[in-house]
Amino acid sequence: MKKKVAFYTLGCKLNFSETSTIARSFADEGFDRVDFSEKADMYVINTCSVTDNADKKFKTIVKKAQKINPDAFVAAVGCYAQLKPEELADVDGVDLVLGATEKFKITDYINDLTKNDHGKVHSCEIADADFYVGSYAIGDRTRAFLKVQDGCDYKCTYCTIPLARGISRSDTLNNVLKNAADISAQGIKEIVLTGVNIGDYGKGEFGNKKHEHTFLDLVEALDEVEGIHRLRISSIEPNLLKNETIEFVAQSKTFVPHFHIPLQSGSDSLLKLMKRRYMTNLYQERVSKIREVMPNCCIGVDVIVGFPGETEEHFLETYHFLNDLDISYLHVFTYSERDNTPAATMDGVVPIKVRNKRSKMLRGLSVKKRRSFYESQLGNELTVLFESENKAGYINGFTENYVKVKTPWNPELVNSLHKVKLKEIDKDGLVRFDFSKETIEV
């Protein structure tokens, strides 16, 4: 009988791409992959360190695995496993904890899957995480997350990612192009580029700081890969999103008009405290440039509320800056203290109640921004890539500029591209459409 393994991923798209790579190593060892809700001989949990919730959720997931199979071997890998390995090893039911470099060699650390009395830890010094492991994940048959870069050399005062993932390093351009071609050959229509700091692409491409390629070189080369219908940039720092890249995306064959650009605060004094590498005027310039060359582009923004020292004035500065900015939606993060970060010991701690109230206000602003963006797209003819899930009798899809649409379920639409004309916003906030006469089903 083949052994069965199941995976659970917390956190970002990058984690999902790495889980897929780890899962393929189990397949090479003769394991069958099953859903996490099914009985397995081993459960692997890929952890995240970005928010408090991800930390707390870990224990719940371990309990869930033990409930399905109390005898199963449980392994924790990923960012939180690198930062606090002993803490995870102490969780009842955990047998193995692997850090940043060890996670890709997980099958080397397992023998007969006999449970341990206490979690065994194998975790490197983060300075040793200096090599690159390429990976990609195929999500719902319609899109894949392609990792192009890992680690970060920035020193943002709230962030643990450099401690969890090490220095900035990149995949070779040839390997990225090979992975993109492999994904395309599997009938996947959309590739999302992921990494910790993808605008830094090129650094560490040859295991040192030598730069041969830049992020612009990467997007120009990917645009030439045969068989890819859509390429999407996941998240890119405003100081690394150059005008040349924006102009290239505007006339690209496959890159879609959608940028996700972290802001974190609309107050320059807080940006300095956060040790971000730009001020609000540069951020505003990037948004203006995108709007100039791609008027229908979708622009998403990350913002943190409740950072130490954030007064009511600072928060309102952020709120008004975002309200006046021509953006499409927000990802709002409520600040949570992370050990071993400078921000954790800063003065001016914002009470949790105040953090939550400010978070709620910005989430409300995000709803308003998304609605306004969707309304601006009504009447436009766009291309939809349909997803694979039947959601209460409907199939959803996304336009190239990230408008989420719905139509009655039809399995023949799954993973196909169609020209549509956006018609109206439904009561659930999704957009209804008419199919255009011109169809590009592929």
Short mmCIF file of C-alpha atoms in Angstrom, two decimals:
data_model
loop_
_atom_site.label_atom_id
_atom_site.label_comp_id
_atom_site.label_asym_id
_atom_site.label_seq_id
_atom_site.Cartn_x
_atom_site.Cartn_y
_atom_site.Cartn_z
CA MET A 1 0.00 0.00 0.00
CA LYS A 2 1.29 3.44 -0.94
CA LYS A 3 1.68 5.91 1.94
CA LYS A 4 -0.58 8.98 1.80
CA VAL A 5 0.45 12.59 2.46
CA ALA A 6 -1.69 15.72 2.82
CA PHE A 7 -0.68 19.40 2.82
CA TYR A 8 -2.05 22.59 4.36
CA THR A 9 -0.66 25.99 3.36
CA LEU A 10 -0.89 29.15 5.44
CA GLY A 11 -0.02 32.56 4.06
CA CYS A 12 0.99 33.84 0.66
CA LYS A 13 1.05 32.69 -2.96
CA LEU A 14 4.77 32.05 -2.55
CA ASN A 15 4.01 29.48 0.16
CA PHE A 16 1.50 27.79 -2.15
CA SER A 17 4.12 27.50 -4.92
CA GLU A 18 6.62 26.00 -2.45
CA THR A 19 4.07 23.53 -1.05
CA SER A 20 3.61 22.24 -4.60
CA THR A 21 7.35 21.72 -5.01
CA ILE A 22 7.53 19.88 -1.66
CA ALA A 23 4.51 17.76 -2.69
CA ARG A 24 6.25 16.75 -5.92
CA SER A 25 9.23 15.48 -3.86
CA PHE A 26 6.82 13.18 -1.97
CA ALA A 27 5.41 11.90 -5.27
CA ASP A 28 8.99 11.05 -6.31
CA GLU A 29 9.27 8.97 -3.11
CA GLY A 30 6.12 7.00 -3.97
CA PHE A 31 3.57 8.84 -1.78
CA ASP A 32 0.00 9.52 -2.92
CA ARG A 33 -1.21 13.06 -2.26
CA VAL A 34 -4.69 13.34 -0.70
CA ASP A 35 -6.80 16.27 0.46
CA PHE A 36 -6.12 17.55 3.98
CA SER A 37 -9.64 16.53 5.01
CA GLU A 38 -8.84 12.87 4.20
CA LYS A 39 -7.03 10.23 6.25
CA ALA A 40 -3.30 10.37 5.57
CA ASP A 41 -0.15 8.79 6.99
CA MET A 42 1.53 12.19 7.10
CA TYR A 43 0.33 15.79 7.30
CA VAL A 44 2.63 18.66 6.27
CA ILE A 45 1.73 22.20 7.37
CA ASN A 46 3.49 25.08 5.58
CA THR A 47 3.50 27.93 8.11
CA CYS A 48 3.42 31.72 7.85
CA SER A 49 4.80 34.40 10.13
CA VAL A 50 3.18 37.54 8.77
CA THR A 51 0.14 37.78 11.05
CA ASP A 52 -0.95 36.68 14.50
CA ASN A 53 -3.85 34.76 12.99
CA ALA A 54 -1.54 32.51 10.97
CA ASP A 55 0.32 31.63 14.19
CA LYS A 56 -2.86 30.79 16.07
CA LYS A 57 -4.35 28.86 13.19
CA PHE A 58 -1.42 26.42 13.22
CA LYS A 59 -2.59 24.71 16.45
CA THR A 60 -6.12 24.38 15.06
CA ILE A 61 -4.80 22.70 11.90
CA VAL A 62 -2.66 20.25 13.92
CA LYS A 63 -5.75 19.32 15.97
CA LYS A 64 -7.74 18.84 12.75
CA ALA A 65 -5.08 16.43 11.41
CA GLN A 66 -4.99 14.49 14.68
CA LYS A 67 -8.75 14.19 14.71
CA ILE A 68 -8.72 12.62 11.23
CA ASN A 69 -5.83 10.27 12.07
CA PRO A 70 -4.35 10.32 15.63
CA ASP A 71 -1.46 8.12 14.45
CA ALA A 72 -0.43 10.35 11.56
CA PHE A 73 3.04 11.92 11.43
CA VAL A 74 2.77 15.75 11.51
CA ALA A 75 5.48 18.05 10.10
CA ALA A 76 5.69 21.85 10.26
CA VAL A 77 7.74 23.72 7.66
CA GLY A 78 8.08 27.29 6.42
CA CYS A 79 8.49 30.77 7.84
CA TYR A 80 7.14 30.31 11.37
CA ALA A 81 9.00 27.01 11.61
CA GLN A 82 12.22 28.94 10.90
CA LEU A 83 11.48 31.77 13.34
CA LYS A 84 10.13 29.77 16.30
CA PRO A 85 10.94 26.11 15.76
CA GLU A 86 10.88 25.14 19.45
CA GLU A 87 7.48 26.76 19.92
CA LEU A 88 6.02 24.65 17.11
CA ALA A 89 7.83 21.52 18.33
CA ASP A 90 6.07 21.97 21.69
CA VAL A 91 2.60 21.79 20.09
CA ASP A 92 0.97 18.49 20.99
CA GLY A 93 1.02 16.12 18.01
CA VAL A 94 3.86 17.77 16.05
CA ASP A 95 6.65 15.30 15.17
CA LEU A 96 9.01 17.29 12.94
CA VAL A 97 9.87 20.97 12.42
CA LEU A 98 11.97 22.06 9.42
CA GLY A 99 13.37 25.52 8.75
CA ALA A 100 14.00 27.60 5.64
CA THR A 101 16.51 25.39 3.85
CA GLU A 102 15.49 22.00 5.25
CA LYS A 103 11.87 22.13 4.05
CA PHE A 104 12.87 21.30 0.47
CA LYS A 105 14.65 18.15 1.69
CA ILE A 106 11.78 16.98 3.90
CA THR A 107 11.80 13.42 2.56
CA ASP A 108 15.40 13.08 3.85
CA TYR A 109 14.15 13.63 7.40
CA ILE A 110 11.40 11.02 7.50
CA ASN A 111 11.91 7.32 8.06
CA ASP A 112 9.07 5.03 9.06
CA LEU A 113 6.64 7.84 10.08
CA THR A 114 6.61 6.64 13.70
CA LYS A 115 5.31 9.43 15.92
CA ASN A 116 7.80 11.17 18.23
CA ASP A 117 7.26 11.98 21.91
CA HIS A 118 8.30 15.53 21.11
CA GLY A 119 8.79 17.41 17.83
CA LYS A 120 12.30 17.07 16.37
CA VAL A 121 13.76 20.34 15.07
CA HIS A 122 16.07 20.79 12.07
CA SER A 123 16.57 24.49 11.50
CA CYS A 124 19.53 26.31 9.95
CA GLU A 125 20.97 29.69 10.82
CA ILE A 126 19.10 32.03 8.48
CA ALA A 127 22.45 33.23 7.07
CA ASP A 128 22.78 29.75 5.55
CA ALA A 129 19.57 30.26 3.51
CA ASP A 130 21.54 31.57 0.56
CA PHE A 131 20.62 29.13 -2.22
CA TYR A 132 17.60 29.23 -4.47
CA VAL A 133 14.94 26.56 -4.96
CA GLY A 134 12.59 27.19 -7.87
CA SER A 135 8.94 26.23 -7.60
CA TYR A 136 5.49 26.71 -9.01
CA ALA A 137 1.97 25.78 -7.91
CA ILE A 138 -1.02 24.98 -10.05
CA GLY A 139 -4.05 26.20 -8.13
CA ASP A 140 -7.45 25.62 -9.67
CA ARG A 141 -6.40 24.45 -13.15
CA THR A 142 -6.79 27.98 -14.51
CA ARG A 143 -3.73 29.72 -13.05
CA ALA A 144 -0.30 28.87 -11.67
CA PHE A 145 1.88 30.70 -9.15
CA LEU A 146 5.45 30.84 -10.44
CA LYS A 147 8.17 31.67 -7.92
CA VAL A 148 10.93 33.83 -9.43
CA GLN A 149 12.64 35.25 -6.33
CA ASP A 150 13.04 34.54 -2.60
CA GLY A 151 14.26 36.39 0.50
CA CYS A 152 14.60 40.12 1.13
CA ASP A 153 17.42 42.57 1.86
CA TYR A 154 15.07 45.29 3.10
CA LYS A 155 14.93 46.11 6.81
CA CYS A 156 11.29 47.19 7.30
CA THR A 157 10.90 47.57 11.07
CA TYR A 158 7.68 45.50 11.36
CA CYS A 159 8.72 42.55 9.20
CA THR A 160 10.13 39.12 10.07
CA ILE A 161 10.46 37.86 6.49
CA PRO A 162 14.24 38.52 6.18
CA LEU A 163 14.65 36.52 9.42
CA ALA A 164 12.45 33.72 8.07
CA ARG A 165 13.62 33.58 4.44
CA GLY A 166 17.11 35.05 4.33
CA ILE A 167 18.79 37.28 1.75
CA SER A 168 17.32 38.29 -1.59
CA ARG A 169 18.09 35.75 -4.32
CA SER A 170 16.62 34.91 -7.70
CA ASP A 171 15.99 32.03 -10.03
CA THR A 172 18.03 32.00 -13.25
CA LEU A 173 16.21 33.49 -16.20
CA ASN A 174 16.54 30.23 -18.13
CA ASN A 175 14.92 28.26 -15.32
CA VAL A 176 12.02 30.74 -15.00
CA LEU A 177 11.40 30.47 -18.74
CA LYS A 178 11.58 26.67 -18.59
CA ASN A 179 9.06 26.56 -15.70
CA ALA A 180 6.76 28.97 -17.55
CA ALA A 181 6.87 26.74 -20.65
CA ASP A 182 6.17 23.64 -18.49
CA ILE A 183 3.12 25.36 -16.95
CA SER A 184 1.85 26.45 -20.35
CA ALA A 185 2.21 22.88 -21.69
CA GLN A 186 -0.23 21.72 -19.00
CA GLY A 187 -3.02 23.88 -20.41
CA ILE A 188 -2.82 26.57 -17.72
CA LYS A 189 -3.98 29.92 -19.08
CA GLU A 190 -2.58 32.32 -16.48
CA ILE A 191 0.73 32.60 -14.61
CA VAL A 192 1.10 34.81 -11.52
CA LEU A 193 4.70 35.81 -10.76
CA THR A 194 5.48 35.48 -7.04
CA GLY A 195 8.36 36.06 -4.66
CA VAL A 196 9.13 37.96 -1.47
CA ASN A 197 10.40 41.06 -3.28
CA ILE A 198 10.03 40.33 -7.00
CA GLY A 199 11.06 43.80 -8.16
CA ASP A 200 14.51 42.87 -6.81
CA TYR A 201 14.68 40.06 -9.39
CA GLY A 202 18.19 39.41 -10.73
CA LYS A 203 20.00 39.73 -7.42
CA GLY A 204 21.58 36.44 -6.42
CA GLU A 205 20.81 34.83 -9.78
CA PHE A 206 24.26 33.20 -9.74
CA GLY A 207 24.52 32.59 -5.98
CA ASN A 208 26.16 35.98 -5.39
CA LYS A 209 25.18 39.64 -5.66
CA LYS A 210 26.16 39.82 -9.35
CA HIS A 211 23.39 41.27 -11.49
CA GLU A 212 23.00 40.08 -15.04
CA HIS A 213 19.22 40.43 -15.39
CA THR A 214 16.67 42.87 -14.00
CA PHE A 215 12.94 42.60 -13.38
CA LEU A 216 12.34 44.35 -16.71
CA ASP A 217 14.51 41.72 -18.47
CA LEU A 218 12.39 39.05 -16.81
CA VAL A 219 9.03 40.43 -17.96
CA GLU A 220 10.33 41.09 -21.48
CA ALA A 221 11.59 37.49 -21.76
CA LEU A 222 8.40 35.96 -20.31
CA ASP A 223 6.31 37.95 -22.78
CA GLU A 224 7.90 35.90 -25.56
CA VAL A 225 7.12 32.43 -24.09
CA GLU A 226 4.80 30.55 -26.47
CA GLY A 227 1.42 29.35 -25.25
CA ILE A 228 0.98 31.64 -22.23
CA HIS A 229 -2.25 33.61 -22.45
CA ARG A 230 -1.88 35.77 -19.36
CA LEU A 231 0.92 36.89 -17.06
CA ARG A 232 0.15 38.74 -13.82
CA ILE A 233 2.59 40.47 -11.45
CA SER A 234 1.57 39.62 -7.87
CA SER A 235 3.04 42.38 -5.68
CA ILE A 236 5.86 44.81 -6.35
CA GLU A 237 7.46 47.53 -4.21
CA PRO A 238 6.72 51.07 -5.51
CA ASN A 239 10.41 52.02 -5.56
CA LEU A 240 11.18 48.96 -7.73
CA LEU A 241 8.25 49.42 -10.12
CA LYS A 242 10.00 51.50 -12.76
CA ASN A 243 8.31 53.54 -15.49
CA GLU A 244 9.93 51.28 -18.13
CA THR A 245 8.14 48.26 -16.62
CA ILE A 246 4.80 50.10 -16.49
CA GLU A 247 5.20 51.17 -20.14
CA PHE A 248 6.16 47.64 -21.19
CA VAL A 249 3.12 46.08 -19.45
CA ALA A 250 0.88 48.68 -21.16
CA GLN A 251 1.83 47.35 -24.62
CA SER A 252 2.62 43.73 -23.69
CA LYS A 253 1.08 40.74 -25.46
CA THR A 254 0.44 38.77 -22.27
CA PHE A 255 1.00 40.89 -19.14
CA VAL A 256 -2.37 42.04 -17.83
CA PRO A 257 -3.25 45.56 -16.59
CA HIS A 258 -3.14 44.79 -12.87
CA PHE A 259 -0.61 45.90 -10.27
CA HIS A 260 -0.56 45.26 -6.54
CA ILE A 261 1.67 47.85 -4.88
CA PRO A 262 2.31 47.89 -1.09
CA LEU A 263 1.88 51.35 0.47
CA GLN A 264 1.66 50.44 4.22
CA SER A 265 1.00 54.06 5.29
CA GLY A 266 -0.11 57.33 3.75
CA SER A 267 1.94 59.27 6.31
CA ASP A 268 5.55 60.09 5.42
CA SER A 269 6.59 60.20 9.08
CA LEU A 270 5.27 56.64 9.60
CA LEU A 271 6.91 55.44 6.37
CA LYS A 272 10.22 56.66 7.81
CA LEU A 273 9.57 54.81 11.09
CA MET A 274 8.74 51.69 9.07
CA LYS A 275 12.02 52.14 7.10
CA ARG A 276 10.17 51.95 3.81
CA ARG A 277 12.21 53.02 0.77
CA TYR A 278 9.86 55.67 -0.68
CA MET A 279 7.60 58.51 0.38
CA THR A 280 3.96 59.14 -0.56
CA ASN A 281 4.90 61.45 -3.46
CA LEU A 282 6.73 58.58 -5.26
CA TYR A 283 3.75 56.28 -4.64
CA GLN A 284 1.42 58.91 -6.11
CA GLU A 285 3.71 59.25 -9.16
CA ARG A 286 3.55 55.47 -9.79
CA VAL A 287 -0.26 55.45 -9.67
CA SER A 288 -0.44 58.50 -11.99
CA LYS A 289 1.95 56.87 -14.47
CA ILE A 290 -0.12 53.64 -14.53
CA ARG A 291 -3.34 55.61 -15.07
CA GLU A 292 -1.70 57.65 -17.86
CA VAL A 293 -0.75 54.58 -19.94
CA MET A 294 -3.43 52.10 -18.72
CA PRO A 295 -6.61 53.98 -17.75
CA ASN A 296 -8.50 50.70 -17.04
CA CYS A 297 -5.73 49.13 -14.96
CA CYS A 298 -6.64 47.54 -11.62
CA ILE A 299 -4.42 48.84 -8.78
CA GLY A 300 -4.41 47.05 -5.42
CA VAL A 301 -2.78 48.42 -2.28
CA ASP A 302 -1.42 46.89 0.96
CA VAL A 303 -1.82 49.07 4.04
CA ILE A 304 -1.00 48.50 7.74
CA VAL A 305 -3.10 50.11 10.49
CA GLY A 306 -2.11 50.54 14.13
CA PHE A 307 1.67 50.72 13.64
CA PRO A 308 3.40 52.06 16.81
CA GLY A 309 3.19 55.84 16.91
CA GLU A 310 0.18 56.01 14.56
CA THR A 311 -1.90 58.87 15.95
CA GLU A 312 -5.44 59.69 14.85
CA GLU A 313 -3.90 62.40 12.62
CA HIS A 314 -1.55 59.89 10.98
CA PHE A 315 -4.41 57.49 10.38
CA LEU A 316 -6.61 60.19 8.83
CA GLU A 317 -3.66 61.22 6.66
CA THR A 318 -3.54 57.62 5.36
CA TYR A 319 -7.33 57.45 4.97
CA HIS A 320 -7.54 60.69 2.96
CA PHE A 321 -4.46 59.83 0.88
CA LEU A 322 -6.08 56.54 -0.15
CA ASN A 323 -9.51 58.07 -0.61
CA ASP A 324 -8.08 60.64 -3.05
CA LEU A 325 -5.92 58.08 -4.88
CA ASP A 326 -7.27 56.46 -8.07
CA ILE A 327 -6.91 52.85 -6.86
CA SER A 328 -9.16 49.78 -7.09
CA TYR A 329 -9.04 47.90 -3.75
CA LEU A 330 -7.11 47.57 -0.47
CA HIS A 331 -5.60 44.68 1.47
CA VAL A 332 -5.76 45.90 5.06
CA PHE A 333 -3.43 44.44 7.71
CA THR A 334 -3.92 45.17 11.39
CA TYR A 335 -0.46 45.62 12.89
CA SER A 336 0.61 42.81 15.21
CA GLU A 337 3.85 42.77 17.21
CA ARG A 338 6.45 40.32 15.90
CA ASP A 339 9.35 39.22 18.11
CA ASN A 340 12.85 40.38 17.12
CA THR A 341 11.60 43.31 15.04
CA PRO A 342 12.45 46.95 15.92
CA ALA A 343 8.76 47.94 15.82
CA ALA A 344 7.94 45.52 18.66
CA THR A 345 9.85 47.74 21.14
CA MET A 346 8.77 51.14 19.77
CA ASP A 347 6.83 53.66 21.84
CA GLY A 348 3.31 54.76 21.03
CA VAL A 349 1.59 51.35 21.10
CA VAL A 350 -1.88 51.66 19.56
CA PRO A 351 -4.61 49.92 21.62
CA ILE A 352 -6.07 46.82 19.92
CA LYS A 353 -9.58 48.35 19.94
CA VAL A 354 -8.30 51.39 18.05
CA ARG A 355 -6.39 49.20 15.58
CA ASN A 356 -9.56 47.20 14.88
CA LYS A 357 -11.68 50.35 14.44
CA ARG A 358 -9.20 51.82 11.95
CA SER A 359 -8.97 48.51 10.12
CA LYS A 360 -12.77 48.46 9.78
CA MET A 361 -12.76 51.98 8.34
CA LEU A 362 -10.19 51.08 5.69
CA ARG A 363 -11.99 47.86 4.81
CA GLY A 364 -15.10 49.98 4.25
CA LEU A 365 -13.08 52.28 2.01
CA SER A 366 -11.86 49.25 0.07
CA VAL A 367 -15.45 48.14 -0.61
CA LYS A 368 -16.22 51.64 -1.89
CA LYS A 369 -13.09 51.72 -4.09
CA ARG A 370 -13.78 48.28 -5.60
CA ARG A 371 -17.41 49.22 -6.33
CA SER A 372 -16.31 52.45 -7.98
CA PHE A 373 -13.72 50.60 -10.09
CA TYR A 374 -16.26 47.97 -11.17
CA GLU A 375 -18.76 50.71 -12.10
CA SER A 376 -16.08 52.39 -14.24
CA GLN A 377 -15.73 49.14 -16.21
CA LEU A 378 -19.43 48.63 -17.04
CA GLY A 379 -19.99 48.71 -20.79
CA ASN A 380 -16.39 47.70 -21.51
CA GLU A 381 -15.59 44.67 -23.63
CA LEU A 382 -13.04 42.53 -21.75
CA THR A 383 -11.74 38.96 -21.69
CA VAL A 384 -12.74 36.60 -18.88
CA LEU A 385 -10.84 33.52 -17.73
CA PHE A 386 -13.34 31.21 -16.04
CA GLU A 387 -12.52 29.32 -12.81
CA SER A 388 -13.18 25.66 -12.09
CA GLU A 389 -15.54 25.77 -9.11
CA ASN A 390 -19.34 25.56 -9.04
CA LYS A 391 -20.32 28.23 -6.50
CA ALA A 392 -24.01 27.83 -5.63
CA GLY A 393 -24.96 27.30 -9.25
CA TYR A 394 -22.63 29.96 -10.69
CA ILE A 395 -19.22 30.00 -12.31
CA ASN A 396 -16.89 32.91 -11.55
CA GLY A 397 -14.11 34.38 -13.61
CA PHE A 398 -11.75 37.34 -13.74
CA THR A 399 -11.23 39.87 -16.49
CA GLU A 400 -7.66 40.76 -17.42
CA ASN A 401 -7.98 43.83 -15.16
CA TYR A 402 -9.25 41.75 -12.24
CA VAL A 403 -12.98 42.42 -12.28
CA LYS A 404 -14.72 39.38 -10.79
CA VAL A 405 -17.70 38.21 -12.83
CA LYS A 406 -20.39 35.52 -12.55
CA THR A 407 -22.74 33.60 -14.82
CA PRO A 408 -24.87 30.45 -14.35
CA TRP A 409 -22.73 27.31 -13.98
CA ASN A 410 -21.60 25.72 -17.21
CA PRO A 411 -18.78 23.14 -16.96
CA GLU A 412 -17.80 23.80 -20.57
CA LEU A 413 -16.63 27.29 -19.58
CA VAL A 414 -14.03 26.02 -17.07
CA ASN A 415 -10.49 27.24 -17.89
CA SER A 416 -11.62 28.98 -21.08
CA LEU A 417 -11.23 32.58 -22.21
CA HIS A 418 -14.20 34.52 -23.59
CA LYS A 419 -14.82 38.06 -24.75
CA VAL A 420 -17.65 39.60 -22.72
CA LYS A 421 -19.35 42.96 -22.28
CA LEU A 422 -19.75 43.96 -18.63
CA LYS A 423 -23.38 44.79 -17.91
CA GLU A 424 -24.30 45.33 -14.25
CA ILE A 425 -23.15 44.75 -10.68
CA ASP A 426 -25.13 42.03 -8.89
CA LYS A 427 -26.27 42.36 -5.27
CA ASP A 428 -23.30 40.22 -4.13
CA GLY A 429 -20.89 42.73 -5.71
CA LEU A 430 -19.91 40.55 -8.67
CA VAL A 431 -20.45 41.68 -12.25
CA ARG A 432 -22.91 40.22 -14.75
CA PHE A 433 -22.12 40.29 -18.45
CA ASP A 434 -23.20 39.37 -21.95
CA PHE A 435 -21.05 37.13 -24.11
CA SER A 436 -19.66 39.04 -27.09
CA LYS A 437 -20.18 37.83 -30.61
CA GLU A 438 -16.42 37.51 -30.90
CA THR A 439 -15.31 34.50 -28.87
CA ILE A 440 -11.73 33.45 -28.16
CA GLU A 441 -12.35 30.16 -26.43
CA VAL A 442 -9.04 28.30 -26.09
#
